[in-house]
Tab-separated table of C-alpha atoms in Angstrom:
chain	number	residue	atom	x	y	z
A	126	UNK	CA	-124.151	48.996	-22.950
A	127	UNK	CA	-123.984	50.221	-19.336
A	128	UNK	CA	-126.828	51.455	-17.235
A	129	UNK	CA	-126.647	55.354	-16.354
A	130	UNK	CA	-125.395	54.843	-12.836
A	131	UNK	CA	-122.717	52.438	-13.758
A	132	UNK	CA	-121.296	54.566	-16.711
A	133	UNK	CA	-121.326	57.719	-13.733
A	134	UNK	CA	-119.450	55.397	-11.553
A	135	UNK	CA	-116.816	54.429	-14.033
A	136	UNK	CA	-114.300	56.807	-15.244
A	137	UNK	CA	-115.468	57.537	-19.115
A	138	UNK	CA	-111.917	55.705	-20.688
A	139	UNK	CA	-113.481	52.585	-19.396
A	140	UNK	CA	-117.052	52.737	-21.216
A	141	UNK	CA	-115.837	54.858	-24.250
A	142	UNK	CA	-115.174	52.036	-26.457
A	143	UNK	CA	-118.342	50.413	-25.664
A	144	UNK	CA	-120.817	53.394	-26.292
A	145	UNK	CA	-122.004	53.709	-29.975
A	146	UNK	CA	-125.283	55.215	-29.891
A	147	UNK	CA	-127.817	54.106	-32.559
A	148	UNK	CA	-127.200	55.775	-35.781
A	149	UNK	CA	-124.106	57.645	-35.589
A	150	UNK	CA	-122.528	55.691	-37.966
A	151	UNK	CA	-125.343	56.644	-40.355
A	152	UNK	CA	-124.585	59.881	-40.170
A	153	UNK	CA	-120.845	59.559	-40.378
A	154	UNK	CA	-121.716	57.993	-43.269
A	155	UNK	CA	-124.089	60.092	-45.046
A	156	UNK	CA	-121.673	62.689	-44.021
A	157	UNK	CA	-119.028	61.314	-46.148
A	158	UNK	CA	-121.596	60.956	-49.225
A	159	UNK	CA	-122.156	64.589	-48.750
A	160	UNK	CA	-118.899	65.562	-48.727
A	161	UNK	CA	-118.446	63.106	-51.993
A	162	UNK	CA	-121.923	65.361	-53.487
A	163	UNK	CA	-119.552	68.352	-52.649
A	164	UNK	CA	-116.700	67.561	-54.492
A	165	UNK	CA	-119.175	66.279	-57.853
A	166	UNK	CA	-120.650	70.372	-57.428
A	167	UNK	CA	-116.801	71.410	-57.009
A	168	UNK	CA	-115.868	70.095	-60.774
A	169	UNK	CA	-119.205	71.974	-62.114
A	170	UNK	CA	-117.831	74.714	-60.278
A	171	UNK	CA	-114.590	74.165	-61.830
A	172	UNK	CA	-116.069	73.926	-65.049
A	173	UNK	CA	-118.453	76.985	-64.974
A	174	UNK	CA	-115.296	78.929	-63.848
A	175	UNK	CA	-113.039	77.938	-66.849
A	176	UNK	CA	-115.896	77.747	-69.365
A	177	UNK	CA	-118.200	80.960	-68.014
A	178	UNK	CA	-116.333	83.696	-70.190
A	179	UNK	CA	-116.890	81.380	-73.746
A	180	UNK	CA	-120.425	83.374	-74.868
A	181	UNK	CA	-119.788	82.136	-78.349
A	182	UNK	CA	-120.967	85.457	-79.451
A	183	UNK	CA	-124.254	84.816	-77.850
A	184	UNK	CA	-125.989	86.518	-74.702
A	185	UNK	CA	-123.864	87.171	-71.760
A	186	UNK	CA	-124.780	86.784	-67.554
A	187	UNK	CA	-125.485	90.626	-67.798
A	188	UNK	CA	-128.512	90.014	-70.646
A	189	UNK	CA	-129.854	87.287	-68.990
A	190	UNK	CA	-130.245	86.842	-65.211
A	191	UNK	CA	-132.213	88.780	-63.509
A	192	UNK	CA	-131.145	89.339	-59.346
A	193	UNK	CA	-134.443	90.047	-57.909
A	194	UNK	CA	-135.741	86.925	-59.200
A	195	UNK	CA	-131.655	85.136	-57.742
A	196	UNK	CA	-132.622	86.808	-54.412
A	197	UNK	CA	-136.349	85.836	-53.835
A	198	UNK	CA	-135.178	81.834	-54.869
A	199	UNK	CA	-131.820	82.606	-52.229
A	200	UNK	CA	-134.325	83.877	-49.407
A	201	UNK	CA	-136.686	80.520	-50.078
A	202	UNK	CA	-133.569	78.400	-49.585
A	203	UNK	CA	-132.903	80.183	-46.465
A	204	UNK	CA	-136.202	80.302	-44.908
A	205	UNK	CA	-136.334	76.980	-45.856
A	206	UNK	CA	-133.150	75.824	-43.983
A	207	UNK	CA	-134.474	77.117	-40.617
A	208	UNK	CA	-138.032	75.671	-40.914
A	209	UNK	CA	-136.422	72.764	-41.064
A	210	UNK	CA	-134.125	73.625	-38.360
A	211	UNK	CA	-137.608	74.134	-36.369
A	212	UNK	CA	-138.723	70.589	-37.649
A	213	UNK	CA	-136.026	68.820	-36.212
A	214	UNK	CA	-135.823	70.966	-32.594
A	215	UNK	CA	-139.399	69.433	-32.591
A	216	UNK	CA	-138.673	65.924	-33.354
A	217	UNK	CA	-136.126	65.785	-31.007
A	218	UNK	CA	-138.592	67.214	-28.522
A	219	UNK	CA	-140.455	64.125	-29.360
A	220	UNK	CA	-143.822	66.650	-31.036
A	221	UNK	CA	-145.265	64.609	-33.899
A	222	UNK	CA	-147.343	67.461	-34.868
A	223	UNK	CA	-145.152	71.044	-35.040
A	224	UNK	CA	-142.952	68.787	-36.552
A	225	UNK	CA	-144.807	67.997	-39.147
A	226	UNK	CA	-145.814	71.008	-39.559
A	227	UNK	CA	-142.129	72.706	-40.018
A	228	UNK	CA	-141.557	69.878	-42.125
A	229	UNK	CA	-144.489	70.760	-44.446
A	230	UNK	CA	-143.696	74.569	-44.391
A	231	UNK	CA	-140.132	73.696	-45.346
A	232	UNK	CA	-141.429	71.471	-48.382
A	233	UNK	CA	-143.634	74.251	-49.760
A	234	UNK	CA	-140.405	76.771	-49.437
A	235	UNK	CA	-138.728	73.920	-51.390
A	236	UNK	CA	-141.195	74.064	-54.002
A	237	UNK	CA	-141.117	77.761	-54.452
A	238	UNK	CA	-137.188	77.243	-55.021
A	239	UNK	CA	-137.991	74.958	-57.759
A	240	UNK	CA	-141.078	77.004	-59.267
A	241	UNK	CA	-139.133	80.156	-59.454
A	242	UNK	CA	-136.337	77.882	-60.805
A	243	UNK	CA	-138.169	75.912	-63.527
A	244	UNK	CA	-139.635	79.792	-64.635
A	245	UNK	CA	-136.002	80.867	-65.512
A	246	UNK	CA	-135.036	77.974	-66.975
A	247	UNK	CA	-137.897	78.140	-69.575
A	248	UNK	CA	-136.899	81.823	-69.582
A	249	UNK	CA	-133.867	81.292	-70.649
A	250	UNK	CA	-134.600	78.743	-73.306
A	251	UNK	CA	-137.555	80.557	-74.837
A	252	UNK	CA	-134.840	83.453	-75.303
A	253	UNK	CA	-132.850	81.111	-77.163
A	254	UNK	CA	-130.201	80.830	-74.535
A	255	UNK	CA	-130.861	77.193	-73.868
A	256	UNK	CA	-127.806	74.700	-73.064
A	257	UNK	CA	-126.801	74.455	-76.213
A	258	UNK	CA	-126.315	78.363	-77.185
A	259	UNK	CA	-122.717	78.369	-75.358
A	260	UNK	CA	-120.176	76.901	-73.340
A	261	UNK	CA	-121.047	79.488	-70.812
A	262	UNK	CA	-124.771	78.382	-70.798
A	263	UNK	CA	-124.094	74.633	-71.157
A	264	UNK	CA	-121.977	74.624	-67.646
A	265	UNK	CA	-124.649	77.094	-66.270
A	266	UNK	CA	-127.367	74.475	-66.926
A	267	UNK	CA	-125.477	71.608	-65.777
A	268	UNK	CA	-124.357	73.545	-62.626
A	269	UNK	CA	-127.318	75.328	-61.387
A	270	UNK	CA	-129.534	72.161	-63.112
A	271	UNK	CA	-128.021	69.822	-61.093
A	272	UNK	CA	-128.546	71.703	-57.661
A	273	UNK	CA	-131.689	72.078	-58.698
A	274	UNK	CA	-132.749	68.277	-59.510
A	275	UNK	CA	-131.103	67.789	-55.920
A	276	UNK	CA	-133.323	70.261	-53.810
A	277	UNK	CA	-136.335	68.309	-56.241
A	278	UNK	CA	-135.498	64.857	-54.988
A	279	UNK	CA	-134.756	66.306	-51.698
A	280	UNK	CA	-138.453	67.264	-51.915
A	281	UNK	CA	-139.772	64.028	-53.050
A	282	UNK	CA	-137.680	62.419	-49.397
A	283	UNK	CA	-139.414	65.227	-47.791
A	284	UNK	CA	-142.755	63.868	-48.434
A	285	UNK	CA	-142.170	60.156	-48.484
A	286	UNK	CA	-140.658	61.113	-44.636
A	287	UNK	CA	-143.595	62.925	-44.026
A	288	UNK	CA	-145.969	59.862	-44.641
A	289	UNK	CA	-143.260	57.341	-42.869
A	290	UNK	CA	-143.778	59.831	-39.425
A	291	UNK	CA	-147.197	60.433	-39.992
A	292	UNK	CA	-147.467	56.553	-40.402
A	293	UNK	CA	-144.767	55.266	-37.550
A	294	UNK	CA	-144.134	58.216	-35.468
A	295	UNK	CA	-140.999	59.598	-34.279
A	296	UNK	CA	-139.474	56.488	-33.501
A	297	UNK	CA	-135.560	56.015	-33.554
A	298	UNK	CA	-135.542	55.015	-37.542
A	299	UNK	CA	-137.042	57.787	-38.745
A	300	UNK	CA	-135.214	60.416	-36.423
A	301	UNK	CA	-132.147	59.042	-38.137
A	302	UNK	CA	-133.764	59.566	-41.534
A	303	UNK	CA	-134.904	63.192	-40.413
A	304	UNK	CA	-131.353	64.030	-39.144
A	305	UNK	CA	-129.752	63.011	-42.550
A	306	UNK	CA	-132.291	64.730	-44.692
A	307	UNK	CA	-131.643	67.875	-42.876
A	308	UNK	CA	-127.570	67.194	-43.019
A	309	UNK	CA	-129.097	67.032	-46.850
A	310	UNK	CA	-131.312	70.089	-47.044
A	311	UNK	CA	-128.441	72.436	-45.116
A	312	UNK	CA	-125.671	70.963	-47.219
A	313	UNK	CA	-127.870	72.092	-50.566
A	314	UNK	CA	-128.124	75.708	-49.205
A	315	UNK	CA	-124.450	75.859	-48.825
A	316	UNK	CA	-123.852	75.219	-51.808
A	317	UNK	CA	-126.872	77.565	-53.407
A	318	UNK	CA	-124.247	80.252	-51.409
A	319	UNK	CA	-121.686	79.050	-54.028
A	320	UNK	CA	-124.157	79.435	-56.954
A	321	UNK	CA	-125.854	82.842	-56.680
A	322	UNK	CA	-121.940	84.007	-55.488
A	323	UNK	CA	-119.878	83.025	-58.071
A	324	UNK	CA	-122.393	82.447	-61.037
A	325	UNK	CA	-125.087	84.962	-60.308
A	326	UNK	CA	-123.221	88.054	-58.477
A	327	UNK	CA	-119.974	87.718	-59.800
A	328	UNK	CA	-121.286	86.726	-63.518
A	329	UNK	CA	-123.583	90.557	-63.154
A	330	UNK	CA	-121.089	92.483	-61.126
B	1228	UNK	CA	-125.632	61.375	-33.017
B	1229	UNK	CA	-122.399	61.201	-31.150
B	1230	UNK	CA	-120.628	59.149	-28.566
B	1231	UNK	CA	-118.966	62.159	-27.281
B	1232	UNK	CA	-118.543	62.666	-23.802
B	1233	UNK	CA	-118.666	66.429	-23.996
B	1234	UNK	CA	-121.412	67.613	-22.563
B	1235	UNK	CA	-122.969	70.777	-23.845
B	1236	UNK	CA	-121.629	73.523	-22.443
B	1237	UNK	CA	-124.586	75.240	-21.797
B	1238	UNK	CA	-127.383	72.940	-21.114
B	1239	UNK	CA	-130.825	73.810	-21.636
B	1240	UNK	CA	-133.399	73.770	-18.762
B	1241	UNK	CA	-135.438	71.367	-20.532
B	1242	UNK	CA	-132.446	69.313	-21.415
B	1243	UNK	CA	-132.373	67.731	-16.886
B	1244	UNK	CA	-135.715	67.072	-16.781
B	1245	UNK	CA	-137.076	65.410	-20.028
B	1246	UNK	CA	-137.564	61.425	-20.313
B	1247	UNK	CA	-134.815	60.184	-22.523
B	1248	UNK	CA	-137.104	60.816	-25.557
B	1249	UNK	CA	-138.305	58.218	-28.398
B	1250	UNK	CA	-134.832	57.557	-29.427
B	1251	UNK	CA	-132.897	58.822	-26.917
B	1252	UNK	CA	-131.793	61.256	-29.215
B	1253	UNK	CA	-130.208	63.076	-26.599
B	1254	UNK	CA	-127.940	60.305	-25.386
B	1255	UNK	CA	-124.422	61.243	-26.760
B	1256	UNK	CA	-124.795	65.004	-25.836
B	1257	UNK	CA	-124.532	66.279	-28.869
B	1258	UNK	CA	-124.824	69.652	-29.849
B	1259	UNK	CA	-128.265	69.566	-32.082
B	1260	UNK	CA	-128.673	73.128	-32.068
B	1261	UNK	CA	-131.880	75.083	-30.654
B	1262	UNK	CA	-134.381	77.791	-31.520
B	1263	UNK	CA	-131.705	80.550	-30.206
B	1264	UNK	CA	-128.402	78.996	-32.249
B	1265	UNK	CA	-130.757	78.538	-35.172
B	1266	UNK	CA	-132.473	82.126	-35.253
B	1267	UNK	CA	-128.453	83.338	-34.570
B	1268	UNK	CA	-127.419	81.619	-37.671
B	1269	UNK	CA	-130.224	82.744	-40.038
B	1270	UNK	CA	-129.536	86.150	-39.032
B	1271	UNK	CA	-126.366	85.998	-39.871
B	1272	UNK	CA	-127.059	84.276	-43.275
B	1273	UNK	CA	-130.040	86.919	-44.058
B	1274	UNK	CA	-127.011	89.820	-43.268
B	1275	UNK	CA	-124.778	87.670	-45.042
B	1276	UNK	CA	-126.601	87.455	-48.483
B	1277	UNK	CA	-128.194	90.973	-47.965
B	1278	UNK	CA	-124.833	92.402	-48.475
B	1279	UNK	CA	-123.273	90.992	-51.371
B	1280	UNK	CA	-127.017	91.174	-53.208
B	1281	UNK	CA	-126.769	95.014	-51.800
B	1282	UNK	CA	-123.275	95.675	-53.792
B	1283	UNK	CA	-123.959	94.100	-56.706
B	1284	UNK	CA	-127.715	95.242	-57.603
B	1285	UNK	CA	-127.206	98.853	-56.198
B	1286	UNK	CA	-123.789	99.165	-57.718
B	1287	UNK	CA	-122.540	100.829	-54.791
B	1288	UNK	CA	-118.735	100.544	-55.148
B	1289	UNK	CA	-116.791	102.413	-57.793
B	1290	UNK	CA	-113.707	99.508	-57.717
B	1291	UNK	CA	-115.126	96.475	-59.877
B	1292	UNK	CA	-112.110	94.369	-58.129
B	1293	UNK	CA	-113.373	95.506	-54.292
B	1294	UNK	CA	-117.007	94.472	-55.259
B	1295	UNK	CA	-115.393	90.988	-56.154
B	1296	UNK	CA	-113.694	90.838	-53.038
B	1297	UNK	CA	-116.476	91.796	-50.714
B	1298	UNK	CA	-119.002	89.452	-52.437
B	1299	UNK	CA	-116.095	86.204	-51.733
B	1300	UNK	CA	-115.646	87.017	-48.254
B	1301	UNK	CA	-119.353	87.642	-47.718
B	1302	UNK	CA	-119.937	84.262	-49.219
B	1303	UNK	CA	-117.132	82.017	-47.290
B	1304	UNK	CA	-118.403	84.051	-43.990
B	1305	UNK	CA	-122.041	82.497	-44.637
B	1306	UNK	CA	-120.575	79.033	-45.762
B	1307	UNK	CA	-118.681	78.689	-41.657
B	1308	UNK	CA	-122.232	80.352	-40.376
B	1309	UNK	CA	-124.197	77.634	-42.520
B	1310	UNK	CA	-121.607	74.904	-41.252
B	1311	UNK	CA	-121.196	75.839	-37.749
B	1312	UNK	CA	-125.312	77.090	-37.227
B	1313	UNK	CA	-127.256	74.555	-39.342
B	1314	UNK	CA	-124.657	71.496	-39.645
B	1315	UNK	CA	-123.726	71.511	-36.275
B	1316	UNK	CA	-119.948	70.565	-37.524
B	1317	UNK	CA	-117.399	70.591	-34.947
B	1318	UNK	CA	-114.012	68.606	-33.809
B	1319	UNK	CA	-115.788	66.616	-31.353
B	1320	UNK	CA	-119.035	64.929	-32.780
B	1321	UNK	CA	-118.123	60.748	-34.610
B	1322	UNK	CA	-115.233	61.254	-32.797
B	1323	UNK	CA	-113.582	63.746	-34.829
B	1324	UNK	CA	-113.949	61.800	-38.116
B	1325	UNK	CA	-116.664	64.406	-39.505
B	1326	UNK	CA	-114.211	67.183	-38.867
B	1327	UNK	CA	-111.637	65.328	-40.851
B	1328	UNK	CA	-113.563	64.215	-43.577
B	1329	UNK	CA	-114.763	67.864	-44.091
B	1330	UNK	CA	-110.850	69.101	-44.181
B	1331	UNK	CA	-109.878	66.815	-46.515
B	1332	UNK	CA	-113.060	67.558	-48.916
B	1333	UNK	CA	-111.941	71.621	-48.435
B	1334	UNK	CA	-108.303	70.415	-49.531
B	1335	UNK	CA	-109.517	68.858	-52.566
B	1336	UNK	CA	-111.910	70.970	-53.476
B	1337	UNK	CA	-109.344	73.736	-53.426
B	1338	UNK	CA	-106.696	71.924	-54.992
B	1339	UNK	CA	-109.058	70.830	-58.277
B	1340	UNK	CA	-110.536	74.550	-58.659
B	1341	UNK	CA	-107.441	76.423	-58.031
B	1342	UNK	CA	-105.669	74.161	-60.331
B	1343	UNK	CA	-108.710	73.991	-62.870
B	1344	UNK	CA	-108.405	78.117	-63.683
B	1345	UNK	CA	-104.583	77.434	-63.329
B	1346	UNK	CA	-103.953	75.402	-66.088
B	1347	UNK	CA	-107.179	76.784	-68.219
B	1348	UNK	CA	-106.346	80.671	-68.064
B	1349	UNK	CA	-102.719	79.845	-68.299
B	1350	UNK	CA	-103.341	77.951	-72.300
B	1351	UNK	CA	-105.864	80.509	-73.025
B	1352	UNK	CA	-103.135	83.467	-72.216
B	1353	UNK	CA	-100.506	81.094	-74.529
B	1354	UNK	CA	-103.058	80.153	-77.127
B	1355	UNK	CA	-101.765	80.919	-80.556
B	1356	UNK	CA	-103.342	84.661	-82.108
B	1357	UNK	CA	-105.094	82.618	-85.275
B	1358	UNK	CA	-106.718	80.382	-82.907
B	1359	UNK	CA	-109.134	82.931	-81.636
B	1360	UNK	CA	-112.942	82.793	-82.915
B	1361	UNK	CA	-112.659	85.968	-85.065
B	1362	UNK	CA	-109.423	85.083	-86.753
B	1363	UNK	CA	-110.985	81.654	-87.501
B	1364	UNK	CA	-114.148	83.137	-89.241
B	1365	UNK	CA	-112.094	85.128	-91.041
B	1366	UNK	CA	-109.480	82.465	-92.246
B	1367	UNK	CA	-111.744	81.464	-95.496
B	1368	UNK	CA	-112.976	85.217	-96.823
């Protein structure tokens, strides 16, 4: 590791193989578990899309979702997404305190996700369209379940970073924890674009 | 993040003059995004979702198939402003490596769905006429 005047004096082929900043393998690496999390959602994907037609003459996406309730949950994912976006701009400033701030704003958009999530779920069963009614409901649950248990233990990291940078500060650890939980939190809402696209919209068009 | 040597292209007043932070965090100039490139994607992504949310709960297109259309594109649109806005991906940052492993995950991914409804619609279409769930109730009355 050079000082900043030698690396200027040197031409950058020289120091390039020398210069691996702390934690960038981290999140090379949680980059490639993401992209691993992606392909796991791509077979429920997969499997929603060749098992979403089999109602086994029971209820249908028309009788039971309801949009309004698709597009309040799709807004809290978004909101959420650039409160955290804030959170991190913050860290990276080095402020302790906005950050944990946009960090606990993002949590409680988080929550509302899961609240509004957990209501249509025990909608849906209390109809009698539970996981068991159809193949079309079974993949649903597993699909939109699964995203769902991810944005709740994305929640429970949220909180146990919270305490760690209440407790330690923004120190160079817990920056690289805050960077991958956000690679996390972004990565869910992409694929929450996949959901409400191709199960909600397209399933009600 | 990164051990890129490409700078930002558009530095940030605040970027010259500030110590080199807690964790340096600065140190490989990587692009971490700020308030404007953030508000620019969510924008985008509020646009993006209003749209497809518009044509589907207002029914505003007569063509079923166009609707379908409209909502995909709308989707893969917000997908690259998610990626490029809130993920920060690009060719550059790990050396290139998070670029690649993101092309090869697309690849699959594509390959597995595309051949998924492939090979499922295609032995639906062939099944057999007595295999269908009405025929089959009806086989025993």
């Amino acid at each position: 590791m050079t000082t900043a005047t030698e690396t200027a004096d040197l031409p950058h082929w020289q120091t390039e193989p020398h210069h691996h900043e702390e934690g960038a393998s981290t999140t090379l690496g949680f980059w490639i578990y993401l992209m691993s999390d992606c392909l796991m959602f791509a077979v429920l994907f997969a499997c929603f899309g060749v098992l979403g037609g089999s109602y086994a003459a029971g209820p249908g996406p028309q009788d039971l979702f309801d949009l309004e309730l698709v597009a309040l949950n799709t807004g809290f994912l978004l909101l959420s997404s650039i409160t955290f976006g804030f959170a991190m701009l913050s860290a990276q400033a080095g402020r302790k305190g906005p950050a944990l701030g946009w960090l606990a704003v993002t949590l409680a958009f988080g929550l509302a996700f899961l609240a509004v999530e957990l209501y249509e779920f025990h909608h849906l069963i209390h109809l009698g369209a539970g996981p068991q009614r159809s193949a079309f409901l079974s993949s649903f649950f597993a699909l939109v379940g699964t995203h769902g248990l991810h944005v709740a233990f994305g929640s429970i990291w949220l909180v146990t970073l919270m305490v760690q940078i209440r407790q330690h500060g923004l120190g160079p650890a817990n920056l690289r924890r805050m960077t991958c939980l956000s690679m996390f939190w972004h990565f869910l809402d992409v694929i929450w674009i996949g959901v409400f696209t191709l199960v909600y919209l397209l399933g009600t068009v | 993040m990164s051990a890129s040597h490409h700078p930002h292209p558009h530095p940030r007043p605040g970027d010259l003059d500030r110590e080199p932070g807690p964790a340096g965090a600065h140190a490989g100039g990587h692009d971490h995004g700020s308030y404007r490139s953030y508000a620019t994607g969510f924008g985008l992504s509020v646009i993006l979702t209003a749209i497809p949310f518009w044509l589907v709960m207002g029914e505003v297109l007569e063509g079923r198939g166009l609707t379908i259309a409209l909502v995909l594109a709308c989707a893969l649109a917000q997908v690259l402003v998610h990626m490029v806005y809130f993920l920060h991906l690009n060719t550059r940052s790990d050396e290139g490596w998070n670029f690649v492993a993101t092309i090869f995950t697309i690849i699959v991914v594509v390959i597995m769905m595309a051949g998924s409804l492939w090979v499922m619609h295609n032995m639906n279409a062939n099944m057999m006429p007595q295999m269908d769930h009405e025929a089959v109730t009806g086989f025993g009355s």
